[in-house]
Amino acid sequence: MSAKKGPGPRPGIMEIAPYVGGESAVEGQARVVKLSSNENAFGPSPKAMEAYRATAPELHRYPDGGATRLRTALGKAWGLDPERIVCGAGSDELIALITRAYLGPGDEALYSEHEFLMYPIATTAAGAKPVKVPETNLTASVDALLKAVTPKTKMVFVANPNNPTGTYLPAAEMRRLRDGLPPSALLVIDAAYAEFVTRPDYTSGAELVEADGNVVMLRTFSKIYGLGGLRLGWGFFPVHVAGVVNRLRGPFNVSSAALAAGEAALADTGFVEKTRAHTERWREWTAAEARKVGLTVTPGVGNFLLIHFPREKGRDAAAADAFLKARGLIVRRMERYGLGHCLRATIGQEDEMRAFAAALTEFAQAK
Ligand SMILES: Cc1ncc(COP(=O)(O)O)c(C=O)c1O
């Protein structure tokens, strides 16, 4: 065998454990209930599907690289300056772009203990060091984050609410975090699940994003808007950060189909409201069912629940996962998040949640 040809990757890249998405099939099961990727229970909005289909005859044309219509619509919907909005192929792309832009060897980025795995992955890919910060009750701790800041800290990630724990920091805590950070660090607020949250003390963090500041907010069309397959996200940035991200991104990084479907999904407020109300109702119902049979459930505000299992062979999360899978129910294992005793379940349709709760009850009550 000949030796590999070509240059090696930059230092650090081979240290990355690649992100593994939720499973979508079970061997031997023709029909499965996929509750493993925090997707929309109802699929995409019918209006988004219609807009998507309507792009077909124009697919030979390049998309509007400036995403002007969508940014204008987002600005109007959320009361934000569209000039400071940048769209990406999922918020994952925006996470990758800002880490590439601002982090390099010698820099550190803070993230909380059980936070979304793309932060350490993107930080490592940029050649910088991800620093894991302890949480309190599976919730990001502002005190611990501020304590972990060093002169090397260039970025601080907060998923609010967080995936996979579902917990959130109230607006006052986010402000305290922002106020305590040095101006040399960029605070990245990832509000992927913001549209699901109805708590009065929660905000997406958009109000903390000042034109000349050091705070950014990321959002996605993959969750409440049901467009995960199209890859569409957006960020609200200080002017100087928007300028940097616009320089670094591909000129046509968002497809014309994603732009059109995104605009229609944003306008379909009835669909969004239906999803939000359904999710809240069935999230609380499912949590109550799990608690009834003695399981601990982290109080989450997104479209998923983190369910804890005893650390006892045969009754643990691995056994529960196998039991659910045998019934065609796919949830997410949490070993990669250091939560091997938990499973994360997305809120699906009513019949799916009834089937899930029934299986969970059967599992928990088995002798
Ligand atoms: C906290 C958080 N941020 C970002 C994303 C990625 O979203 P997108 O599909 O827009 O890349 C996810 C997806 O699961 C998420 O949970």
Short mmCIF file of C-alpha atoms and ligand atoms in Angstrom, two decimals:
data_model
loop_
_atom_site.label_atom_id
_atom_site.label_comp_id
_atom_site.label_asym_id
_atom_site.label_seq_id
_atom_site.Cartn_x
_atom_site.Cartn_y
_atom_site.Cartn_z
CA MET A 1 0.00 0.00 0.00
CA SER A 2 1.30 3.42 -0.90
CA ALA A 3 1.47 6.19 1.69
CA LYS A 4 -1.34 8.77 1.68
CA LYS A 5 -0.76 11.64 -0.70
CA GLY A 6 -1.56 15.28 -0.15
CA PRO A 7 -1.18 17.58 2.82
CA GLY A 8 -2.55 16.77 6.26
CA PRO A 9 -5.36 18.87 7.76
CA ARG A 10 -4.66 21.75 10.14
CA PRO A 11 -3.72 20.69 13.68
CA GLY A 12 -6.75 19.84 15.79
CA ILE A 13 -9.11 18.76 13.02
CA MET A 14 -8.47 15.04 13.47
CA GLU A 15 -9.22 15.45 17.20
CA ILE A 16 -12.84 16.21 16.39
CA ALA A 17 -15.30 13.43 17.15
CA PRO A 18 -17.74 14.00 14.26
CA TYR A 19 -21.29 15.08 15.15
CA VAL A 20 -23.73 12.19 14.92
CA GLY A 21 -27.34 13.09 14.11
CA GLY A 22 -30.40 11.30 15.45
CA GLU A 23 -31.18 7.85 14.07
CA SER A 24 -34.17 7.55 11.73
CA ALA A 25 -34.56 3.81 11.16
CA VAL A 26 -34.72 0.62 13.21
CA GLU A 27 -33.77 -2.70 11.64
CA GLY A 28 -36.80 -4.89 11.17
CA GLN A 29 -39.29 -2.07 11.81
CA ALA A 30 -41.16 -0.84 8.76
CA ARG A 31 -42.86 2.01 10.61
CA VAL A 32 -40.99 4.08 13.12
CA VAL A 33 -41.75 7.12 15.24
CA LYS A 34 -38.76 9.44 15.00
CA LEU A 35 -38.38 11.46 18.19
CA SER A 36 -34.62 11.81 17.91
CA SER A 37 -33.85 15.12 16.17
CA ASN A 38 -36.13 17.81 17.62
CA GLU A 39 -37.97 18.19 14.33
CA ASN A 40 -41.45 19.71 13.95
CA ALA A 41 -44.23 17.31 14.98
CA PHE A 42 -46.37 18.38 12.01
CA GLY A 43 -43.69 18.45 9.29
CA PRO A 44 -43.20 21.65 7.28
CA SER A 45 -45.92 24.28 7.00
CA PRO A 46 -48.13 23.58 3.93
CA LYS A 47 -47.45 27.14 2.79
CA ALA A 48 -43.70 26.56 2.95
CA MET A 49 -44.10 23.38 0.87
CA GLU A 50 -46.07 25.30 -1.72
CA ALA A 51 -43.43 28.05 -1.91
CA TYR A 52 -40.71 25.42 -2.15
CA ARG A 53 -42.42 23.68 -5.08
CA ALA A 54 -42.94 26.99 -6.84
CA THR A 55 -39.16 27.51 -7.05
CA ALA A 56 -38.71 24.45 -9.32
CA PRO A 57 -38.92 26.20 -12.73
CA GLU A 58 -36.32 28.76 -11.64
CA LEU A 59 -33.76 26.36 -10.19
CA HIS A 60 -31.29 27.16 -12.97
CA ARG A 61 -31.01 30.70 -11.56
CA TYR A 62 -28.61 31.56 -8.77
CA PRO A 63 -30.35 32.61 -5.57
CA ASP A 64 -30.32 36.17 -4.26
CA GLY A 65 -26.98 36.02 -2.46
CA GLY A 66 -28.05 38.87 -0.19
CA ALA A 67 -31.24 37.06 0.93
CA THR A 68 -32.89 40.48 0.73
CA ARG A 69 -36.55 39.44 0.84
CA LEU A 70 -36.10 37.01 3.69
CA ARG A 71 -33.97 39.43 5.72
CA THR A 72 -36.56 42.16 5.20
CA ALA A 73 -39.33 39.80 6.32
CA LEU A 74 -37.32 38.70 9.37
CA GLY A 75 -36.60 42.32 10.26
CA LYS A 76 -40.28 43.15 10.06
CA ALA A 77 -41.41 40.07 11.98
CA TRP A 78 -38.99 40.59 14.86
CA GLY A 79 -38.50 44.36 14.79
CA LEU A 80 -34.82 44.11 13.84
CA ASP A 81 -32.59 46.00 11.41
CA PRO A 82 -32.38 43.73 8.32
CA GLU A 83 -28.93 45.14 7.51
CA ARG A 84 -27.65 43.37 10.60
CA ILE A 85 -29.22 40.02 9.72
CA VAL A 86 -27.20 37.37 7.86
CA CYS A 87 -28.71 34.10 6.65
CA GLY A 88 -26.90 30.79 6.60
CA ALA A 89 -27.34 27.18 5.52
CA GLY A 90 -28.66 26.31 8.96
CA SER A 91 -27.45 28.01 12.10
CA ASP A 92 -24.71 25.36 12.04
CA GLU A 93 -23.14 27.25 9.15
CA LEU A 94 -23.25 30.50 11.11
CA ILE A 95 -21.63 28.81 14.13
CA ALA A 96 -18.88 27.54 11.83
CA LEU A 97 -18.41 30.97 10.23
CA ILE A 98 -18.14 32.95 13.45
CA THR A 99 -15.73 30.46 15.02
CA ARG A 100 -13.56 30.52 11.88
CA ALA A 101 -13.69 34.32 11.84
CA TYR A 102 -12.84 35.02 15.47
CA LEU A 103 -11.03 31.97 16.89
CA GLY A 104 -7.59 30.56 16.25
CA PRO A 105 -4.72 28.81 18.01
CA GLY A 106 -4.25 30.13 21.55
CA ASP A 107 -7.87 31.28 21.90
CA GLU A 108 -10.49 29.78 24.17
CA ALA A 109 -14.26 29.48 23.79
CA LEU A 110 -16.47 28.73 26.80
CA TYR A 111 -19.50 26.47 26.65
CA SER A 112 -21.60 24.91 29.38
CA GLU A 113 -21.18 21.32 30.48
CA HIS A 114 -24.17 19.82 28.67
CA GLU A 115 -24.51 22.31 25.86
CA PHE A 116 -25.04 21.67 22.15
CA LEU A 117 -22.04 19.73 20.79
CA MET A 118 -21.50 21.87 17.71
CA TYR A 119 -19.81 24.55 19.88
CA PRO A 120 -16.79 22.48 20.92
CA ILE A 121 -16.68 20.92 17.45
CA ALA A 122 -16.61 24.27 15.63
CA THR A 123 -14.15 25.73 18.17
CA THR A 124 -11.75 22.83 17.70
CA ALA A 125 -12.14 23.05 13.92
CA ALA A 126 -11.03 26.67 14.12
CA GLY A 127 -7.86 25.63 15.98
CA ALA A 128 -8.96 27.05 19.33
CA LYS A 129 -9.63 25.37 22.68
CA PRO A 130 -13.18 24.65 23.86
CA VAL A 131 -13.46 25.09 27.64
CA LYS A 132 -16.29 23.19 29.33
CA VAL A 133 -17.86 25.11 32.23
CA PRO A 134 -19.85 23.41 35.03
CA GLU A 135 -23.62 23.84 35.21
CA THR A 136 -26.00 24.07 38.15
CA ASN A 137 -29.01 21.74 37.96
CA LEU A 138 -28.38 21.07 34.26
CA THR A 139 -28.61 24.82 33.61
CA ALA A 140 -25.86 27.17 32.43
CA SER A 141 -24.36 29.06 35.37
CA VAL A 142 -23.58 32.74 34.79
CA ASP A 143 -21.28 32.76 37.83
CA ALA A 144 -19.33 29.73 36.59
CA LEU A 145 -19.08 31.17 33.06
CA LEU A 146 -17.80 34.52 34.33
CA LYS A 147 -15.33 32.75 36.63
CA ALA A 148 -13.96 30.74 33.69
CA VAL A 149 -13.12 33.84 31.63
CA THR A 150 -9.38 34.33 31.03
CA PRO A 151 -7.48 36.76 28.78
CA LYS A 152 -7.63 33.97 26.16
CA THR A 153 -11.46 33.85 26.15
CA LYS A 154 -12.69 35.11 22.77
CA MET A 155 -16.13 33.52 22.65
CA VAL A 156 -18.84 32.39 25.07
CA PHE A 157 -21.65 30.17 23.83
CA VAL A 158 -25.05 30.03 25.48
CA ALA A 159 -27.80 27.94 23.95
CA ASN A 160 -30.95 29.50 25.35
CA PRO A 161 -32.90 27.33 25.81
CA ASN A 162 -30.30 24.62 25.66
CA ASN A 163 -30.37 21.39 23.72
CA PRO A 164 -30.34 18.65 25.11
CA THR A 165 -31.31 19.76 28.64
CA GLY A 166 -34.20 22.06 27.62
CA THR A 167 -33.35 24.49 30.44
CA TYR A 168 -33.01 28.24 29.96
CA LEU A 169 -31.55 31.38 31.50
CA PRO A 170 -33.97 34.22 32.19
CA ALA A 171 -33.41 37.60 30.52
CA ALA A 172 -31.92 39.13 33.68
CA GLU A 173 -29.29 36.39 33.89
CA MET A 174 -28.37 36.83 30.23
CA ARG A 175 -27.94 40.56 30.84
CA ARG A 176 -25.76 39.86 33.88
CA LEU A 177 -23.61 37.55 31.74
CA ARG A 178 -23.28 40.16 28.99
CA ASP A 179 -22.40 42.89 31.50
CA GLY A 180 -19.77 40.71 33.16
CA LEU A 181 -17.91 39.71 30.00
CA PRO A 182 -14.87 41.62 28.77
CA PRO A 183 -15.48 43.53 25.51
CA SER A 184 -12.84 41.34 23.87
CA ALA A 185 -15.13 38.29 24.09
CA LEU A 186 -18.07 37.62 21.77
CA LEU A 187 -21.23 36.30 23.46
CA VAL A 188 -23.04 33.91 21.11
CA ILE A 189 -26.67 33.42 22.11
CA ASP A 190 -28.08 30.44 20.23
CA ALA A 191 -31.86 30.78 20.43
CA ALA A 192 -32.71 27.85 18.13
CA TYR A 193 -35.77 26.99 20.25
CA ALA A 194 -36.84 30.56 21.17
CA GLU A 195 -40.20 30.33 19.40
CA PHE A 196 -41.32 27.50 21.68
CA VAL A 197 -40.74 29.41 24.91
CA THR A 198 -43.71 31.10 26.56
CA ARG A 199 -42.14 31.94 29.95
CA PRO A 200 -42.54 35.63 30.80
CA ASP A 201 -38.94 35.98 32.02
CA TYR A 202 -37.47 34.63 28.76
CA THR A 203 -36.23 36.62 25.78
CA SER A 204 -34.35 35.47 22.72
CA GLY A 205 -31.58 37.93 23.53
CA ALA A 206 -32.11 40.09 20.43
CA GLU A 207 -32.26 43.19 22.66
CA LEU A 208 -28.69 42.52 23.84
CA VAL A 209 -27.31 42.66 20.29
CA GLU A 210 -26.08 46.23 19.96
CA ALA A 211 -24.90 47.73 16.69
CA ASP A 212 -21.35 48.21 18.01
CA GLY A 213 -21.45 45.47 20.67
CA ASN A 214 -20.05 42.02 21.37
CA VAL A 215 -23.26 39.94 21.40
CA VAL A 216 -24.76 37.92 18.54
CA MET A 217 -28.00 35.96 18.38
CA LEU A 218 -28.54 32.89 16.19
CA ARG A 219 -31.90 31.48 15.08
CA THR A 220 -33.03 28.61 12.89
CA PHE A 221 -35.83 27.51 10.58
CA SER A 222 -35.15 23.86 11.50
CA LYS A 223 -37.29 23.70 14.62
CA ILE A 224 -40.66 25.45 14.92
CA TYR A 225 -40.69 26.26 11.19
CA GLY A 226 -40.10 22.62 10.28
CA LEU A 227 -37.45 23.17 7.59
CA GLY A 228 -34.48 21.18 8.95
CA GLY A 229 -34.02 19.40 5.62
CA LEU A 230 -33.63 22.65 3.69
CA ARG A 231 -30.87 24.09 5.92
CA LEU A 232 -31.81 27.65 6.82
CA GLY A 233 -30.74 29.75 9.78
CA TRP A 234 -30.09 33.39 10.50
CA GLY A 235 -28.17 35.58 12.86
CA PHE A 236 -28.66 39.08 14.22
CA PHE A 237 -25.29 40.75 14.56
CA PRO A 238 -23.50 43.95 15.49
CA VAL A 239 -22.65 45.87 12.28
CA HIS A 240 -18.98 44.90 12.43
CA VAL A 241 -19.74 41.18 12.91
CA ALA A 242 -22.29 41.15 10.06
CA GLY A 243 -19.54 42.63 7.85
CA VAL A 244 -17.14 39.86 8.84
CA VAL A 245 -19.66 37.01 8.36
CA ASN A 246 -20.72 38.42 4.99
CA ARG A 247 -17.09 38.40 3.85
CA LEU A 248 -16.52 34.84 4.96
CA ARG A 249 -19.72 33.12 3.80
CA GLY A 250 -20.17 31.71 0.31
CA PRO A 251 -21.81 34.27 -1.97
CA PHE A 252 -24.80 31.93 -2.53
CA ASN A 253 -24.75 30.03 0.76
CA VAL A 254 -28.56 29.76 1.01
CA SER A 255 -30.50 28.10 -1.83
CA SER A 256 -33.40 29.78 -3.60
CA ALA A 257 -35.72 26.99 -2.38
CA ALA A 258 -34.70 27.62 1.24
CA LEU A 259 -35.18 31.37 0.88
CA ALA A 260 -38.67 30.97 -0.60
CA ALA A 261 -39.80 28.29 1.86
CA GLY A 262 -38.37 30.27 4.77
CA GLU A 263 -40.25 33.39 3.84
CA ALA A 264 -43.53 31.45 3.54
CA ALA A 265 -42.90 29.58 6.82
CA LEU A 266 -42.25 32.85 8.63
CA ALA A 267 -45.51 34.27 7.33
CA ASP A 268 -47.49 31.17 8.34
CA THR A 269 -48.07 32.36 11.89
CA GLY A 270 -51.05 30.01 12.29
CA PHE A 271 -48.80 27.00 11.75
CA VAL A 272 -46.21 28.35 14.17
CA GLU A 273 -48.85 28.97 16.82
CA LYS A 274 -50.38 25.53 16.30
CA THR A 275 -46.93 23.92 16.71
CA ARG A 276 -46.16 25.95 19.83
CA ALA A 277 -49.46 25.16 21.55
CA HIS A 278 -49.30 21.47 20.62
CA THR A 279 -45.70 21.17 21.78
CA GLU A 280 -46.37 22.78 25.13
CA ARG A 281 -49.44 20.65 25.79
CA TRP A 282 -47.86 17.32 24.86
CA ARG A 283 -44.49 18.15 26.44
CA GLU A 284 -46.16 18.73 29.79
CA TRP A 285 -48.43 15.71 29.36
CA THR A 286 -45.49 13.43 28.49
CA ALA A 287 -43.40 14.76 31.38
CA ALA A 288 -46.29 14.10 33.78
CA GLU A 289 -46.73 10.55 32.44
CA ALA A 290 -43.02 9.83 32.91
CA ARG A 291 -43.04 11.27 36.43
CA LYS A 292 -46.07 9.16 37.33
CA VAL A 293 -43.94 6.04 36.88
CA GLY A 294 -41.10 7.42 38.96
CA LEU A 295 -38.83 8.84 36.26
CA THR A 296 -37.15 12.20 36.69
CA VAL A 297 -37.75 14.68 33.88
CA THR A 298 -35.77 17.90 33.53
CA PRO A 299 -38.27 20.76 33.18
CA GLY A 300 -37.63 21.79 29.58
CA VAL A 301 -39.07 24.64 27.54
CA GLY A 302 -38.17 23.47 24.01
CA ASN A 303 -39.78 20.81 21.83
CA PHE A 304 -38.10 17.92 23.64
CA LEU A 305 -37.68 16.37 27.07
CA LEU A 306 -34.65 15.02 28.90
CA ILE A 307 -35.74 11.92 30.81
CA HIS A 308 -33.53 10.37 33.49
CA PHE A 309 -33.29 6.64 34.20
CA PRO A 310 -31.91 4.70 37.18
CA ARG A 311 -28.26 3.67 36.78
CA GLU A 312 -29.21 0.05 37.26
CA LYS A 313 -28.60 -2.60 34.62
CA GLY A 314 -31.81 -3.54 32.89
CA ARG A 315 -33.58 -0.36 34.03
CA ASP A 316 -31.10 2.17 32.70
CA ALA A 317 -31.26 4.48 29.68
CA ALA A 318 -29.62 1.88 27.41
CA ALA A 319 -32.25 -0.71 28.35
CA ALA A 320 -35.04 1.84 27.93
CA ASP A 321 -33.69 2.79 24.51
CA ALA A 322 -33.64 -0.86 23.40
CA PHE A 323 -37.17 -1.35 24.76
CA LEU A 324 -38.47 1.71 22.90
CA LYS A 325 -36.65 0.77 19.69
CA ALA A 326 -38.23 -2.68 19.72
CA ARG A 327 -41.55 -0.80 19.56
CA GLY A 328 -40.38 1.42 16.71
CA LEU A 329 -39.81 4.47 18.93
CA ILE A 330 -36.53 6.25 18.23
CA VAL A 331 -35.19 8.73 20.79
CA ARG A 332 -31.70 10.13 21.32
CA ARG A 333 -28.99 8.53 23.45
CA MET A 334 -27.06 11.09 25.48
CA GLU A 335 -23.63 9.52 26.11
CA ARG A 336 -21.89 12.13 23.96
CA TYR A 337 -23.28 14.82 26.24
CA GLY A 338 -22.08 13.14 29.42
CA LEU A 339 -25.69 12.24 30.20
CA GLY A 340 -25.57 8.50 29.57
CA HIS A 341 -28.31 7.95 32.17
CA CYS A 342 -30.76 10.07 30.13
CA LEU A 343 -32.68 9.87 26.89
CA ARG A 344 -33.91 12.88 24.94
CA ALA A 345 -37.31 12.63 23.31
CA THR A 346 -38.74 15.13 20.84
CA ILE A 347 -42.41 16.06 21.14
CA GLY A 348 -44.20 14.44 18.21
CA GLN A 349 -47.86 14.15 17.30
CA GLU A 350 -50.48 13.13 19.84
CA ASP A 351 -50.62 9.45 18.85
CA GLU A 352 -46.82 9.31 18.86
CA MET A 353 -46.63 10.75 22.38
CA ARG A 354 -49.34 8.39 23.61
CA ALA A 355 -47.39 5.44 22.17
CA PHE A 356 -44.17 6.76 23.70
CA ALA A 357 -45.69 7.30 27.15
CA ALA A 358 -47.35 3.86 27.07
CA ALA A 359 -44.02 2.19 26.23
CA LEU A 360 -42.20 4.20 28.89
CA THR A 361 -44.79 3.20 31.48
CA GLU A 362 -44.54 -0.45 30.49
CA PHE A 363 -40.75 -0.28 30.72
CA ALA A 364 -40.68 1.49 34.08
CA GLN A 365 -43.25 -0.85 35.64
CA ALA A 366 -41.74 -4.11 34.35
CA LYS A 367 -40.64 -6.36 37.23
C1 LIG B 1 -29.11 24.60 20.18
C2 LIG B 1 -29.06 24.32 18.72
N1 LIG B 1 -28.45 25.19 17.91
C3 LIG B 1 -28.38 24.98 16.58
C4 LIG B 1 -28.92 23.86 16.00
C5 LIG B 1 -28.71 23.64 14.55
O1 LIG B 1 -29.70 24.14 13.82
P1 LIG B 1 -29.63 24.21 12.24
O2 LIG B 1 -30.45 23.08 11.74
O3 LIG B 1 -30.18 25.55 11.93
O4 LIG B 1 -28.20 24.09 11.82
C6 LIG B 1 -29.56 22.92 16.78
C7 LIG B 1 -30.12 21.71 16.16
O5 LIG B 1 -30.42 20.73 16.77
C8 LIG B 1 -29.63 23.15 18.17
O6 LIG B 1 -30.21 22.26 18.97
#
